[in-house]
PDB file of C-alpha atoms in Angstrom:
ATOM      1  CA  UNK A1208     113.457 144.668  99.569  1.00 73.00           C
ATOM      2  CA  UNK A1209     113.550 147.530  97.080  1.00 77.00           C
ATOM      3  CA  UNK A1210     112.464 145.147  94.297  1.00 84.00           C
ATOM      4  CA  UNK A1211     109.613 143.844  96.468  1.00 78.00           C
ATOM      5  CA  UNK A1212     108.402 147.388  97.193  1.00 75.00           C
ATOM      6  CA  UNK A1213     108.637 148.285  93.483  1.00 80.00           C
ATOM      7  CA  UNK A1214     106.402 145.323  92.597  1.00 86.00           C
ATOM      8  CA  UNK A1215     103.868 146.430  95.220  1.00 79.00           C
ATOM      9  CA  UNK A1216     103.959 149.953  93.813  1.00 82.00           C
ATOM     10  CA  UNK A1217     103.227 148.720  90.283  1.00 86.00           C
ATOM     11  CA  UNK A1218     100.312 146.653  91.576  1.00 85.00           C
ATOM     12  CA  UNK A1219      98.834 149.661  93.356  1.00 83.00           C
ATOM     13  CA  UNK A1220      99.483 152.168  90.563  1.00 80.00           C
ATOM     14  CA  UNK A1221      96.214 151.424  88.760  1.00 82.00           C
ATOM     15  CA  UNK A1222      94.109 151.165  91.896  1.00 87.00           C
ATOM     16  CA  UNK A1223      91.928 153.719  93.584  1.00 90.00           C
ATOM     17  CA  UNK A1224      92.814 152.371  97.035  1.00 95.00           C
ATOM     18  CA  UNK A1225      95.991 150.689  98.262  1.00 96.00           C
ATOM     19  CA  UNK A1226      96.338 148.775 101.520  1.00 97.00           C
ATOM     20  CA  UNK A1227     100.000 149.014 102.488  1.00 96.00           C
ATOM     21  CA  UNK A1228     101.898 147.449 105.378  1.00 96.00           C
ATOM     22  CA  UNK A1229     104.175 150.199 106.654  1.00 97.00           C
ATOM     23  CA  UNK A1230     106.435 148.263 109.027  1.00 96.00           C
ATOM     24  CA  UNK A1231     109.503 148.746 106.831  1.00 91.00           C
ATOM     25  CA  UNK A1232     110.879 151.973 105.395  1.00 92.00           C
ATOM     26  CA  UNK A1233     110.482 150.835 101.751  1.00 90.00           C
ATOM     27  CA  UNK A1234     106.753 150.282 102.057  1.00 91.00           C
ATOM     28  CA  UNK A1235     106.224 153.311 104.320  1.00 95.00           C
ATOM     29  CA  UNK A1236     107.785 155.432 101.564  1.00 93.00           C
ATOM     30  CA  UNK A1237     105.640 153.609  99.000  1.00 92.00           C
ATOM     31  CA  UNK A1238     102.502 154.582 100.959  1.00 95.00           C
ATOM     32  CA  UNK A1239     103.619 158.215 100.965  1.00 96.00           C
ATOM     33  CA  UNK A1240     104.335 158.190  97.202  1.00 93.00           C
ATOM     34  CA  UNK A1241     100.968 156.614  96.404  1.00 93.00           C
ATOM     35  CA  UNK A1242      99.209 159.196  98.533  1.00 94.00           C
ATOM     36  CA  UNK A1243     101.050 162.041  96.793  1.00 94.00           C
ATOM     37  CA  UNK A1244      99.957 160.497  93.471  1.00 91.00           C
ATOM     38  CA  UNK A1245      96.322 160.819  94.549  1.00 92.00           C
ATOM     39  CA  UNK A1246      95.640 157.260  95.694  1.00 93.00           C
ATOM     40  CA  UNK A1247      93.660 156.510  98.817  1.00 96.00           C
ATOM     41  CA  UNK A1248      96.099 154.663 101.098  1.00 97.00           C
ATOM     42  CA  UNK A1249      95.072 152.521 104.049  1.00 98.00           C
ATOM     43  CA  UNK A1250      98.104 151.865 106.232  1.00 99.00           C
ATOM     44  CA  UNK A1251      98.437 148.696 108.297  1.00 99.00           C
ATOM     45  CA  UNK A1252     101.086 147.718 110.826  1.00 98.00           C
ATOM     46  CA  UNK A1253     101.752 144.544 112.741  1.00 97.00           C
ATOM     47  CA  UNK A1254     104.075 146.418 115.148  1.00 94.00           C
ATOM     48  CA  UNK A1255     103.446 150.167 115.278  1.00 93.00           C
ATOM     49  CA  UNK A1256     100.485 152.168 116.551  1.00 97.00           C
ATOM     50  CA  UNK A1257      99.330 154.372 113.689  1.00 98.00           C
ATOM     51  CA  UNK A1258      97.612 157.738 113.649  1.00 97.00           C
ATOM     52  CA  UNK A1259      95.289 156.516 110.891  1.00 98.00           C
ATOM     53  CA  UNK A1260      94.839 152.948 109.672  1.00 99.00           C
ATOM     54  CA  UNK A1261      94.844 149.515 111.293  1.00 99.00           C
ATOM     55  CA  UNK A1262      97.433 147.964 113.575  1.00 98.00           C
ATOM     56  CA  UNK A1263      97.936 144.971 115.840  1.00 98.00           C
ATOM     57  CA  UNK A1264      98.216 145.465 119.582  1.00 97.00           C
ATOM     58  CA  UNK A1265      99.059 141.975 120.757  1.00 96.00           C
ATOM     59  CA  UNK A1266      96.141 139.887 119.526  1.00 97.00           C
ATOM     60  CA  UNK A1267      93.823 142.885 119.185  1.00 98.00           C
ATOM     61  CA  UNK A1268      93.295 144.445 115.759  1.00 99.00           C
ATOM     62  CA  UNK A1269      92.906 148.167 116.225  1.00 99.00           C
ATOM     63  CA  UNK A1270      91.504 150.947 114.080  1.00 98.00           C
ATOM     64  CA  UNK A1271      93.143 154.364 114.357  1.00 98.00           C
ATOM     65  CA  UNK A1272      91.298 157.493 113.257  1.00 98.00           C
ATOM     66  CA  UNK A1273      93.125 160.780 113.855  1.00 98.00           C
ATOM     67  CA  UNK A1274      95.071 159.190 116.711  1.00 97.00           C
ATOM     68  CA  UNK A1275      92.037 157.679 118.453  1.00 98.00           C
ATOM     69  CA  UNK A1276      92.064 153.899 118.770  1.00 98.00           C
ATOM     70  CA  UNK A1277      89.349 151.287 118.985  1.00 98.00           C
ATOM     71  CA  UNK A1278      89.485 147.510 118.931  1.00 98.00           C
ATOM     72  CA  UNK A1279      87.660 146.239 115.854  1.00 98.00           C
ATOM     73  CA  UNK A1280      88.653 142.548 115.773  1.00 98.00           C
ATOM     74  CA  UNK A1281      90.838 140.054 117.613  1.00 98.00           C
ATOM     75  CA  UNK A1282      93.058 137.048 116.946  1.00 98.00           C
ATOM     76  CA  UNK A1283      93.054 135.606 120.477  1.00 97.00           C
ATOM     77  CA  UNK A1284      92.369 131.872 120.323  1.00 94.00           C
ATOM     78  CA  UNK A1285      92.551 131.647 116.513  1.00 95.00           C
ATOM     79  CA  UNK A1286      95.236 129.003 116.086  1.00 88.00           C
ATOM     80  CA  UNK A1287      95.424 129.367 112.313  1.00 90.00           C
ATOM     81  CA  UNK A1288      96.457 133.031 112.671  1.00 93.00           C
ATOM     82  CA  UNK A1289      99.436 132.772 115.034  1.00 86.00           C
ATOM     83  CA  UNK A1290     102.450 134.995 114.497  1.00 85.00           C
ATOM     84  CA  UNK A1291     103.134 138.522 113.282  1.00 87.00           C
ATOM     85  CA  UNK A1292     102.978 137.672 109.577  1.00 86.00           C
ATOM     86  CA  UNK A1293      99.483 136.298 110.101  1.00 91.00           C
ATOM     87  CA  UNK A1294      98.549 139.425 112.065  1.00 95.00           C
ATOM     88  CA  UNK A1295      99.601 141.509 109.066  1.00 95.00           C
ATOM     89  CA  UNK A1296      97.546 139.306 106.730  1.00 94.00           C
ATOM     90  CA  UNK A1297      94.555 139.607 109.070  1.00 98.00           C
ATOM     91  CA  UNK A1298      94.947 143.402 109.121  1.00 98.00           C
ATOM     92  CA  UNK A1299      94.996 143.488 105.312  1.00 98.00           C
ATOM     93  CA  UNK A1300      91.875 141.301 105.181  1.00 98.00           C
ATOM     94  CA  UNK A1301      90.192 143.539 107.769  1.00 99.00           C
ATOM     95  CA  UNK A1302      90.984 146.709 105.813  1.00 99.00           C
ATOM     96  CA  UNK A1303      89.879 145.175 102.507  1.00 98.00           C
ATOM     97  CA  UNK A1304      86.699 143.769 104.019  1.00 98.00           C
ATOM     98  CA  UNK A1305      85.707 147.104 105.511  1.00 98.00           C
ATOM     99  CA  UNK A1306      86.526 148.882 102.238  1.00 97.00           C
ATOM    100  CA  UNK A1307      84.093 146.643 100.322  1.00 97.00           C
ATOM    101  CA  UNK A1308      81.355 147.076 102.931  1.00 98.00           C
ATOM    102  CA  UNK A1309      81.577 144.033 105.185  1.00 98.00           C
ATOM    103  CA  UNK A1310      80.442 144.392 108.780  1.00 98.00           C
ATOM    104  CA  UNK A1311      82.914 143.863 111.622  1.00 98.00           C
ATOM    105  CA  UNK A1312      81.046 140.738 112.741  1.00 98.00           C
ATOM    106  CA  UNK A1313      81.392 139.218 109.278  1.00 98.00           C
ATOM    107  CA  UNK A1314      85.112 139.936 109.265  1.00 98.00           C
ATOM    108  CA  UNK A1315      85.589 138.447 112.743  1.00 98.00           C
ATOM    109  CA  UNK A1316      83.687 135.315 111.674  1.00 98.00           C
ATOM    110  CA  UNK A1317      85.923 135.041 108.620  1.00 98.00           C
ATOM    111  CA  UNK A1318      89.054 135.314 110.751  1.00 98.00           C
ATOM    112  CA  UNK A1319      87.776 132.686 113.184  1.00 97.00           C
ATOM    113  CA  UNK A1320      86.853 130.247 110.408  1.00 96.00           C
ATOM    114  CA  UNK A1321      90.075 130.673 108.399  1.00 93.00           C
ATOM    115  CA  UNK A1322      91.671 127.203 108.227  1.00 88.00           C
ATOM    116  CA  UNK A1323      95.214 128.499 107.740  1.00 84.00           C
ATOM    117  CA  UNK A1324      97.751 127.601 105.098  1.00 80.00           C
ATOM    118  CA  UNK A1325      99.956 124.533 104.922  1.00 77.00           C
ATOM    119  CA  UNK A1326     103.424 125.134 106.379  1.00 75.00           C
ATOM    120  CA  UNK A1327     102.419 128.560 107.775  1.00 76.00           C
ATOM    121  CA  UNK A1328     102.213 128.219 111.551  1.00 75.00           C
ATOM    122  CA  UNK A1329     100.236 125.044 110.827  1.00 79.00           C
ATOM    123  CA  UNK A1330      99.239 123.039 113.886  1.00 80.00           C
ATOM    124  CA  UNK A1331     100.297 119.490 113.025  1.00 86.00           C
ATOM    125  CA  UNK A1332      99.937 117.710 116.325  1.00 89.00           C
ATOM    126  CA  UNK A1333      99.805 117.780 120.072  1.00 90.00           C
ATOM    127  CA  UNK A1334     101.285 115.499 122.700  1.00 93.00           C
ATOM    128  CA  UNK A1335     100.186 116.331 126.196  1.00 94.00           C
ATOM    129  CA  UNK A1336     100.767 120.039 126.667  1.00 93.00           C
ATOM    130  CA  UNK A1337     103.192 120.292 123.728  1.00 93.00           C
ATOM    131  CA  UNK A1338     101.845 121.778 120.499  1.00 87.00           C
ATOM    132  CA  UNK A1339     103.755 120.959 117.292  1.00 88.00           C
ATOM    133  CA  UNK A1340     103.794 123.706 114.654  1.00 86.00           C
ATOM    134  CA  UNK A1341     105.014 123.479 111.049  1.00 87.00           C
ATOM    135  CA  UNK A1342     106.255 126.884 109.883  1.00 82.00           C
ATOM    136  CA  UNK A1343     108.635 125.641 107.190  1.00 82.00           C
ATOM    137  CA  UNK A1344     107.670 128.103 104.456  1.00 71.00           C
TER     138      UNK A1344
END
């Protein structure tokens, strides 16, 4: 994990803004170091409510500003974005989209139209009420 966090840190070193998932201690520390180095850090979490940043609350994607929360997007009913890892990816896309000036409606439309990736919570079939998912990656 330390190697993974070091790679992320090198990627963000030359950037003005870094979007960092802070669900593990390595990346939470990375976010703190980047901030101390003068970078603008946008924190995201698939598990933890944040004081500032974006986090998932079930299927709701929440924005936190000084400890005040508001729902800004949702994943409910989007089959291609099942699971916590997809929630984290959606949060990163949300943060990046807002940073470059997209409107919330545009971001929600993008989430809803995302086809998903092969082998990543991919719906491969249905028989009656049973849904078959390929998550082999």
